[in-house]
XYZ file of C-alpha atoms in Angstrom:
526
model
C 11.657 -54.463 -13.652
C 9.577 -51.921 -15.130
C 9.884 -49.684 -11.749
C 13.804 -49.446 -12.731
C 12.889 -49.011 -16.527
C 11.020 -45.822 -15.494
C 13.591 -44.718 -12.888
C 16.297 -45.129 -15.912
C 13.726 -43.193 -18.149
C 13.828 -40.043 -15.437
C 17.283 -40.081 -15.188
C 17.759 -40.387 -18.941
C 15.160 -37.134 -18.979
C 17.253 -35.601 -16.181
C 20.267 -35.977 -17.730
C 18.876 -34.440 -21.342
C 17.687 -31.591 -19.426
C 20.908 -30.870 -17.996
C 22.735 -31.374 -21.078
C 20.113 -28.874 -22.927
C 20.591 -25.832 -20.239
C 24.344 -26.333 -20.606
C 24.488 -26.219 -24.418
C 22.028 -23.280 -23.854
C 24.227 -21.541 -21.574
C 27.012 -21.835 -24.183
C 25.517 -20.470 -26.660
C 24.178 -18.084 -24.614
C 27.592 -16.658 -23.819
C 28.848 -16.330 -27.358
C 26.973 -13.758 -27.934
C 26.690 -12.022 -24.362
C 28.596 -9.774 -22.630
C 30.885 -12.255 -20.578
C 31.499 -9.882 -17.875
C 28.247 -10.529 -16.913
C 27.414 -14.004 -19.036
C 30.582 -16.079 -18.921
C 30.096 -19.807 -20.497
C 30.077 -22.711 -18.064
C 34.047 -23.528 -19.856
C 35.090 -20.092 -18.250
C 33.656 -20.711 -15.170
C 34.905 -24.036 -14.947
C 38.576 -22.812 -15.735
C 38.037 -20.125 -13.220
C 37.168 -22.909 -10.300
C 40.320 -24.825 -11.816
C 42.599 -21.937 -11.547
C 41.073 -21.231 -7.491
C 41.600 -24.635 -6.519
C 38.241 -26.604 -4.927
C 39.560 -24.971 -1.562
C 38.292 -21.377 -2.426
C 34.544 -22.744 -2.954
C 34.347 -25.663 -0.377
C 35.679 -23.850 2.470
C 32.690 -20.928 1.997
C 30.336 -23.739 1.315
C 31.292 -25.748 4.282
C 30.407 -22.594 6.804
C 27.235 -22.320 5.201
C 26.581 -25.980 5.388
C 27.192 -26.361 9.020
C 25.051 -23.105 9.200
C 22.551 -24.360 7.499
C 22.476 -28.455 8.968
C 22.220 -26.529 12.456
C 19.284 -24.692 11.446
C 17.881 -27.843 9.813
C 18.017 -29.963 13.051
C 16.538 -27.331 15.313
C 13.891 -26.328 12.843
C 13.065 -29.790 12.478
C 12.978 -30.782 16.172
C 11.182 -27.344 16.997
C 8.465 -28.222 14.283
C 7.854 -31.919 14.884
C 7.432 -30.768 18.901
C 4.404 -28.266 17.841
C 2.976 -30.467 15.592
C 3.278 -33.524 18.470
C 1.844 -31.200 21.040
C -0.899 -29.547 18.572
C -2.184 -33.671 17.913
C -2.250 -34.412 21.183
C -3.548 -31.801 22.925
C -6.160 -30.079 20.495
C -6.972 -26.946 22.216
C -3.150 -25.962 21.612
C -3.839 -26.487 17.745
C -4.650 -22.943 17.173
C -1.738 -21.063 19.060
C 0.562 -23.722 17.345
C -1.030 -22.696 14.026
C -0.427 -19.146 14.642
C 3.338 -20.007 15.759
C 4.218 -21.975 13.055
C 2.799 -19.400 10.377
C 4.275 -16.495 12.017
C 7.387 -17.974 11.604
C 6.862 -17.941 7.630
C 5.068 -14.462 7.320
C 7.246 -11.984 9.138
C 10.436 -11.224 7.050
C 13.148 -12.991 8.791
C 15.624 -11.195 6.677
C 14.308 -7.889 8.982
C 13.997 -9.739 11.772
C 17.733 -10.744 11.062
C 19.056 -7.328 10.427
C 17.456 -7.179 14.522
C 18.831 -10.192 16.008
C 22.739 -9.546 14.283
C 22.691 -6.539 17.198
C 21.900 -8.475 19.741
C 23.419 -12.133 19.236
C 26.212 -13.540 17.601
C 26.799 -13.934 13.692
C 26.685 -17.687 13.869
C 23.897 -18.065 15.730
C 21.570 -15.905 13.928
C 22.598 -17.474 10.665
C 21.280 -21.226 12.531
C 18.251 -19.198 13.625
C 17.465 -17.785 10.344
C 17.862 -21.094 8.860
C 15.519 -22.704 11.480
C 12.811 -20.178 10.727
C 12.953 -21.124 7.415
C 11.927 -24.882 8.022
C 9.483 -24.546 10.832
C 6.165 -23.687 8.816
C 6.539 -26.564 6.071
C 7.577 -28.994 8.270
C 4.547 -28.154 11.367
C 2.075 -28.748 8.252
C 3.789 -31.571 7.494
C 3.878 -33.502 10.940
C -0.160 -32.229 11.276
C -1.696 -32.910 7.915
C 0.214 -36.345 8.309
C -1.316 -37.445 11.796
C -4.541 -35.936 11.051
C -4.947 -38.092 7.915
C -4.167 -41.145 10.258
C -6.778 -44.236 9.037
C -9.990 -44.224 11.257
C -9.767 -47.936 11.749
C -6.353 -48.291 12.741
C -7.238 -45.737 15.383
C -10.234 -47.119 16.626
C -8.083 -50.665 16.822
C -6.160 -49.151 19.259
C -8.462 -47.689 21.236
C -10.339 -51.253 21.669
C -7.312 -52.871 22.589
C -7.064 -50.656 25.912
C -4.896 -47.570 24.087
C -4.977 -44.439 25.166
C -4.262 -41.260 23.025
C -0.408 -41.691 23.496
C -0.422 -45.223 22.011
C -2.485 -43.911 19.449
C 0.099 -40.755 18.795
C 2.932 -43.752 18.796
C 1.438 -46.216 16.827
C -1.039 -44.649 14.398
C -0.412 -41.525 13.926
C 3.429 -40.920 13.799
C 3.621 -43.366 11.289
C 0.664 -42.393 8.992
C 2.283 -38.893 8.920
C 5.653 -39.977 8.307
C 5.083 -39.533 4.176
C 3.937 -35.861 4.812
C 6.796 -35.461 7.124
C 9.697 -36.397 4.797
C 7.810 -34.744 2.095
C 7.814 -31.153 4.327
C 11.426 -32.109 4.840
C 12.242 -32.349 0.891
C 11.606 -28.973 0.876
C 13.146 -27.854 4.355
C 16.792 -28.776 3.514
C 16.841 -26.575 0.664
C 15.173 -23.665 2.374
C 17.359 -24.078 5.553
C 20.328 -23.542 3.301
C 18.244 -20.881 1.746
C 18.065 -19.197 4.801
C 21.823 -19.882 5.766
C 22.740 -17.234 2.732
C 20.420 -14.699 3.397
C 21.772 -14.418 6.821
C 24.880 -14.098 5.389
C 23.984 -11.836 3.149
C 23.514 -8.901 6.377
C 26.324 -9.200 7.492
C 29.253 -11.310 9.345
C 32.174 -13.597 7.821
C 32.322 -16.730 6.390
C 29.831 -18.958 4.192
C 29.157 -19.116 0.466
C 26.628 -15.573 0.931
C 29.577 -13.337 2.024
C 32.043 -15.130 -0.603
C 29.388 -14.421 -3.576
C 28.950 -10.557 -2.170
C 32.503 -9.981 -1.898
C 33.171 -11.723 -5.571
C 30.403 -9.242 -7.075
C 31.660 -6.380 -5.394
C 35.026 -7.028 -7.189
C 33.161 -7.622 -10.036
C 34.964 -11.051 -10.816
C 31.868 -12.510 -12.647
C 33.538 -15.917 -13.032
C 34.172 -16.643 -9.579
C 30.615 -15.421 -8.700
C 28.856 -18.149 -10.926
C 30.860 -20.743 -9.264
C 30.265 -20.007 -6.080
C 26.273 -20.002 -7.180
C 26.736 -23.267 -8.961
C 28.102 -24.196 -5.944
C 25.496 -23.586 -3.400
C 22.689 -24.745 -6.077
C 24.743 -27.996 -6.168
C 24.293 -28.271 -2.679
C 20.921 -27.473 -2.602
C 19.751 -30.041 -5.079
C 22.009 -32.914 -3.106
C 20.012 -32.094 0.179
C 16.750 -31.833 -1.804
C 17.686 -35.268 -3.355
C 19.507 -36.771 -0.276
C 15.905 -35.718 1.474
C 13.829 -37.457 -0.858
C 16.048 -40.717 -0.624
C 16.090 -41.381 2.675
C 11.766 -40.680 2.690
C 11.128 -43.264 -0.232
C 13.977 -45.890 1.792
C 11.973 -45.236 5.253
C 8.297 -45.168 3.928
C 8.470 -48.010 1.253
C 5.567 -49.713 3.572
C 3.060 -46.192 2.384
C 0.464 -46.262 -0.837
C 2.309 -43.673 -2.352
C 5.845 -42.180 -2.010
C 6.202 -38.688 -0.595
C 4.639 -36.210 -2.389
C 2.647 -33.240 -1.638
C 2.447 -31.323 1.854
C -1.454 -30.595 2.302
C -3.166 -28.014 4.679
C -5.250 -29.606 6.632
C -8.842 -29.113 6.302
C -11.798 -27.292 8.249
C -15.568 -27.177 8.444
C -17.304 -24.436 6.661
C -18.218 -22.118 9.593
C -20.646 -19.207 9.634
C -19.554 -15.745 8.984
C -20.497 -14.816 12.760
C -17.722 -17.130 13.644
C -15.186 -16.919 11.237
C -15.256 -12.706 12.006
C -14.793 -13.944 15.766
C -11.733 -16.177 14.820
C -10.349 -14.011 12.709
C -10.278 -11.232 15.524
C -8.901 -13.847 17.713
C -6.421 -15.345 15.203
C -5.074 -11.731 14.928
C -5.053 -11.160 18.654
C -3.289 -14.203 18.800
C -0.879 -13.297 16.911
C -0.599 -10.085 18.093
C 0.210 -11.690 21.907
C 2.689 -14.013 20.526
C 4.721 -11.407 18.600
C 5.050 -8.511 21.086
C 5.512 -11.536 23.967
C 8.403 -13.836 22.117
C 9.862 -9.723 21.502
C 9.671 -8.934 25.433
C 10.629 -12.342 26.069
C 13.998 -12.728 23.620
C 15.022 -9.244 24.869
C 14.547 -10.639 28.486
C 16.326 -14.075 27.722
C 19.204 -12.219 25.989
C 19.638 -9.234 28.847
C 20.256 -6.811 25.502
C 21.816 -3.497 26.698
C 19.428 -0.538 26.099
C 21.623 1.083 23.947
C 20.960 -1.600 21.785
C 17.501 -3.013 22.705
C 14.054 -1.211 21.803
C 11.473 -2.921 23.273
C 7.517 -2.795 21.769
C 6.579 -0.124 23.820
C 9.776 2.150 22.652
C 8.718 1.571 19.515
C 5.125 2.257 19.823
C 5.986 5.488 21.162
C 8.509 6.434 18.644
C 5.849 5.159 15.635
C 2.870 7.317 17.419
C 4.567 9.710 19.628
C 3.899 13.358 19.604
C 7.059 13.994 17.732
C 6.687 10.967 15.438
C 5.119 12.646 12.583
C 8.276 12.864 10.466
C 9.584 10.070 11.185
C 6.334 7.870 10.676
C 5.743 9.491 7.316
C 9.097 8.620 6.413
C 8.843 4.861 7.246
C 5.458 4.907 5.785
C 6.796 6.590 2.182
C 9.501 3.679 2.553
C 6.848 1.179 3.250
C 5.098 1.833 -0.213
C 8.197 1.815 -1.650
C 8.792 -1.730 -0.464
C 5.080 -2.774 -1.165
C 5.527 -1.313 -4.711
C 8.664 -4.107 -5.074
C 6.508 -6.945 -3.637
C 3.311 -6.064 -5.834
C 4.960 -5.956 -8.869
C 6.455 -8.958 -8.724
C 3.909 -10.959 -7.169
C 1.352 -9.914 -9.681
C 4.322 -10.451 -12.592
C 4.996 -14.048 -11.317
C 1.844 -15.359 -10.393
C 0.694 -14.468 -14.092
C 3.246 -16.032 -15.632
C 2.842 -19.273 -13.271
C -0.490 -19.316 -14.630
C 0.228 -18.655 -18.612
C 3.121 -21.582 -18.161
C 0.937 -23.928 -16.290
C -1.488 -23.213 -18.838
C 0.535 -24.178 -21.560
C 1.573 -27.225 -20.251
C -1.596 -27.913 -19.461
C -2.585 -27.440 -23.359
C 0.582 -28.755 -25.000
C 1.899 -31.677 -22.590
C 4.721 -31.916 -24.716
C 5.769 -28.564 -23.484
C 5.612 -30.087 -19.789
C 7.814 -32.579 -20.462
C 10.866 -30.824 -21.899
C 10.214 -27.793 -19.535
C 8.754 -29.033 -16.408
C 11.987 -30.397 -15.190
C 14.099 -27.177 -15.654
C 11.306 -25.596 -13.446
C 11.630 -28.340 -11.106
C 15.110 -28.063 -11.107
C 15.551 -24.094 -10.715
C 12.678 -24.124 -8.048
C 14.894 -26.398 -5.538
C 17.895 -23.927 -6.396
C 18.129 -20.721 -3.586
C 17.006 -17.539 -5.572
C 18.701 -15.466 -3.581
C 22.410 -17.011 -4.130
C 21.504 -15.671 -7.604
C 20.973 -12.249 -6.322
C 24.404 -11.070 -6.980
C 24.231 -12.259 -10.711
C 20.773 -10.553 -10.834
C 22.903 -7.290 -10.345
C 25.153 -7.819 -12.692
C 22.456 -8.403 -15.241
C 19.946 -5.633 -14.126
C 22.118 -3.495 -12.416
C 20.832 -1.799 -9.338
C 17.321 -0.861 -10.038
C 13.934 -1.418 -9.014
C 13.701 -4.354 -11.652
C 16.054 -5.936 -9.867
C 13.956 -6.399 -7.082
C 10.909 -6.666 -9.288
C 12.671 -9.823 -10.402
C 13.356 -11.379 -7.342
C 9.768 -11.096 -5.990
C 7.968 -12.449 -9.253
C 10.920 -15.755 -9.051
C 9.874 -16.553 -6.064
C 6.136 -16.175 -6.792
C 6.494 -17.680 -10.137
C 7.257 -21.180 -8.991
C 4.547 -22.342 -6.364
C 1.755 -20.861 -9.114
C 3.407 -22.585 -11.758
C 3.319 -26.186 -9.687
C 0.263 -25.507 -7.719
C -1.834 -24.439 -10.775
C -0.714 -26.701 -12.823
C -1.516 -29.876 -10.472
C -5.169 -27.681 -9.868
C -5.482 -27.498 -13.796
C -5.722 -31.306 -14.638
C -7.364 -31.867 -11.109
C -10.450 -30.176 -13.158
C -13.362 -32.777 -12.445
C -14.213 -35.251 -15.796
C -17.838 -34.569 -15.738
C -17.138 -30.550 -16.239
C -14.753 -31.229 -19.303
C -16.818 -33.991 -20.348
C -19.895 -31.490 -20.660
C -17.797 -29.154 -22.483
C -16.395 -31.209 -25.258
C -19.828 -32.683 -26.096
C -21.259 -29.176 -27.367
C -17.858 -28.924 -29.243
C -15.574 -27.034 -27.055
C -12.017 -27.463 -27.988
C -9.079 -27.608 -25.482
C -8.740 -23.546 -25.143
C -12.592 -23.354 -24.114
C -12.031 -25.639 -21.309
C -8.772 -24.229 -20.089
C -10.429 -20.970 -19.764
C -14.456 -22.399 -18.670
C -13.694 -24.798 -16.344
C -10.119 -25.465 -15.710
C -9.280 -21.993 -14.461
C -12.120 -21.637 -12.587
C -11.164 -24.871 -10.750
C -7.913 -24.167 -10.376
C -8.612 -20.502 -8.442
C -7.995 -22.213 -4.801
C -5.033 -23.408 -6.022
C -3.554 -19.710 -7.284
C -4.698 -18.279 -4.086
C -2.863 -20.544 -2.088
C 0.374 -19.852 -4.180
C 0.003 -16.215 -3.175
C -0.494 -16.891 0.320
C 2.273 -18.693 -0.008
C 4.472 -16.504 -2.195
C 3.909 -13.322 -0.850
C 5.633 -12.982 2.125
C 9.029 -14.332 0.414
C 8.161 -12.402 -1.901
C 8.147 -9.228 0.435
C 11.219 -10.492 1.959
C 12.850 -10.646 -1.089
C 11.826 -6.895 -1.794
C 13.834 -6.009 1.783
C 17.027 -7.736 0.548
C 17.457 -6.427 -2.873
C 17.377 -3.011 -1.148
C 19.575 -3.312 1.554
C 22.037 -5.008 -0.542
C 21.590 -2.829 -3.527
C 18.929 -0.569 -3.414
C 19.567 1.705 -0.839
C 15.327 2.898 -0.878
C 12.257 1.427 0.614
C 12.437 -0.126 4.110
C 15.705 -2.139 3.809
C 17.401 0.758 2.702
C 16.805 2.423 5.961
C 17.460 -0.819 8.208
C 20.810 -1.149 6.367
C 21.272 2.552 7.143
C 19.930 2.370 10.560
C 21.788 -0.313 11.414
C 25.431 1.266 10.056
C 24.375 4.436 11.881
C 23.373 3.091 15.330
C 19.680 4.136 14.755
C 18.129 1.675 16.588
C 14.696 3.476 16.692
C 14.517 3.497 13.621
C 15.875 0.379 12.485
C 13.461 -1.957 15.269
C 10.573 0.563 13.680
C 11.543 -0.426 10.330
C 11.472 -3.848 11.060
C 8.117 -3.927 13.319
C 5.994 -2.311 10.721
C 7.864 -4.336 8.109
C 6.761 -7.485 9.862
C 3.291 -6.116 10.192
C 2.931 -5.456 6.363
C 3.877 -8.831 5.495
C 1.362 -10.601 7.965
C -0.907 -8.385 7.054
C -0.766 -9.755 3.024
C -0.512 -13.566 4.098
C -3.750 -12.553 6.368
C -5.381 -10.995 3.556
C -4.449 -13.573 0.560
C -5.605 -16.394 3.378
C -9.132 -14.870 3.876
C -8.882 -14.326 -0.403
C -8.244 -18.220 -0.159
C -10.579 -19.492 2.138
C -13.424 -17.056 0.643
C -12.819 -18.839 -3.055
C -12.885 -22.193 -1.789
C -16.285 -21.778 0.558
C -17.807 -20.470 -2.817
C -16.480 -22.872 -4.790
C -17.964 -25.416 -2.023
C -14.330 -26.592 -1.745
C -12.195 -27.969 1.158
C -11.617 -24.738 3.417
C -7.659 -24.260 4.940
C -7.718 -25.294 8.516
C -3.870 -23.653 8.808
């Protein structure tokens, strides 16, 4: 009885919430300029006049993009992470798979793949990229956590490590699982619309684009209300079905956790750190040679590594390596300021909910809800709003960093141990002294870990604001490139493009792993 009190409570709260951002929003656009702020009545007398046909045909295409790319993801994902259990020496090279999936910018490596497959299938392949990283830590954290004893049962009874994968471990990890897949459906429609966004017909992306262009503001909202209604049903739908299928687990699905490692010495983490990169360096330029290969691109078309080595290093590379370089910064400059401008105010918010709980409660679940929505089907309202500046892209970049710091700090922030706030308040330290003595401090792993996370989004984010808008830093020349039939330049664009953005995760990882080996936490295995 009192579990469906509290369920009625949250929906009660839910509801509130919703009721408060649309009385907001109505307000909002009284005094606004509606052709860029209509109220929610305008917009829902715009998607009256249209007919539900004009939205749910767009939205369909991007749905059926976006399931596709859910399913393979998925299957691709729960594979590795099988394979990495089972066979431990392939935990490494999986590790390196799964996160190079998340840290090269799939929106360049889309702008790539549109010249040499067809629209629909890099939209599914987009959208599987964007699923494969949350769900491999998923499916691994999960098995590894697998109970001791249970295993050790198994292995008395005759077992080998395949009844142990079957009956052990794929069900201990089935809470992680459905927890990494809570936050794969929305980010495999996520990836649906960025696809859509280079280029192509069809799906809710190249509706929104084609509404903003026209500047019909009205239509534009609903066809983002429309996608972010879609994306909170498959976030929701997710959850559902995990809490139904693991009502037998302690806890329902929460969290995804990386998986642990022992604290090695600095001889060998500078050895696995050259290897990690090496790794990574193999798997790139080989799944290149190898797609290119598989595909049977015509050269016209096709650049291979080497081709671009040479043009990037050639002797008559100077200009144009200075050029992609200038553009580079350019790009950086987008990410930087953003990332720094969101993970701040992560931290100030989770801060304040921290202090005032109060504060949590009323705004926690707008966060919540805005963080399961796709930034970028917002992207065309951001335009409207900002116009086509660097803000712009300045905004996108600190969204996307803003909500992992806000959710990861502010779990870190009352994960602060007792006996350090215990110490505090008994020489008189009030709630401000032990936010900033010992809960920050504690929480530092935890803001690392959003950038690591954030960052290469973030940088992806950078690349889409200017080729959609922008026209300057490296997605203004891939959108250039790409109209133009520069193919050097474009594959260059979007090699050292991917480079830059492995190279942050790589550096806010070691950041990461250095704070939590001095902090004599639990080190990042992934």
């Amino acid at each position: 009885m009192s579990g469906r009190v509290l369920a009625l409570g949250h929906q009660a709260r839910a509801g509130a919430v919703l009721l408060l951002v649309l009385v907001a929003w109505q307000l909002g656009a009284g005094w606004a300029d509606t052709t860029v702020l209509p109220s929610p009545t305008a917009v829902i007398g715009r998607v009256r006049a249209d007919g539900l046909t004009a939205y749910l045909d767009p939205l369909g295409t991007t749905l059926v993009e976006a399931g596709l790319g859910f399913l393979f993801g998925t299957a691709a994902a729960v594979a590795l992470g099988v394979l990495a259990i089972r066979f431990r020496f392939l935990l490494p090279p999986v590790t390196q798979v799964a996160t190079l999936t998340y840290t090269v910018p799939t929106f360049a490596v889309g702008a790539v793949l549109v010249t040499v497959m067809p629209t629909t299938a890099v939209r599914v392949t987009i959208s599987a990229l964007y699923v494969v990283f949350t769900t491999v830590v998923g499916v691994v954290s999960g098995m590894q956590n697998a109970d001791r004893a249970s295993l050790d049962v198994v292995t008395a009874a005759g077992g080998g490590s395949w009844r142990q994968l079957w009956s052990v471990r794929l069900p201990a990890g089935l809470p992680s699982f459905f927890a990494a897949l809570q936050i794969g459906a929305p980010s495999a429609l996520l990836g649906a619309v960025v696809a859509e966004y280079i280029g192509g017909s069809g799906g809710i992306g190249v509706a929104m684009l084609g509404a903003q262009r026209n500047s019909d503001v009205q239509r534009t909202w609903g066809l983002a209300l429309a996608v972010t209604a879609a994306s909170l049903l498959a976030y929701g739908l997710v959850g559902l079905v995990g809490r139904l299928s693991t009502t037998w687990a302690t806890s329902a699905p929460g969290a995804v956790h990386l998986p642990s490692a022992a604290v090695p010495t600095l001889r060998r983490r500078l050895l696995t750190g050259a290897g990690q990169g090496l790794l990574v360096a193999v798997l790139a330029i080989g799944g290149w040679w190898l797609l290119l290969r598989l595909l049977d691109v015509n050269a016209f078309v096709a650049r291979t590594p080497a081709q671009v080595w040479s043009y990037l290093t050639g002797a008559e590379a100077g200009a144009a390596r200075g050029q992609l370089l200038q553009l580079l910064g350019t790009t950086l400059g987008h990410m930087l300021l953003g990332l720094v401008a969101g993970v701040l105010l992560g931290v100030l918010v989770a801060s304040a909910f921290t202090l005032v709980p109060v504060v949590q409660r009323v705004l926690l679940p707008i966060a919540l809800l805005v963080q399961s929505v796709p930034i970028v089907a917002f992207l065309p309202l951001a335009l409207l709003v900002f116009g086509r500046g660097a803000g712009v892209a300045t905004l996108i970049a600190g969204l996307v960093a803003f909500f992992p710091t806000m959710v990861n700090v502010c779990a870190a922030l009352r994960s602060t141990p007792a006996h350090a706030i215990d110490l505090l308040t008994s020489v008189g330290a009030g709630s401000v002294r032990c936010l900033v003595t010992a809960r920050l401090p504690y929480a530092a792993p935890a803001i690392f870990a959003s950038i690591r996370i954030a960052a290469p989004a973030a940088f992806s984010g950078a690349l889409l604001v200017e080729w959609l808008a922008l026209g300057n830093g490296l997605g203004g020349v891939m959108s250039t490139a790409a109209a133009t039939y520069g193919y050097d330049e474009l594959w260059s664009a979007v090699a050292l493009g991917s480079v830059a953005s492995i190279a942050v995760a790589a550096i806010a990882k070691a950041c990461q792993r250095s704070v939590a080996r001095r902090m004599s936490l639990a080190v990042p295995a992934l």
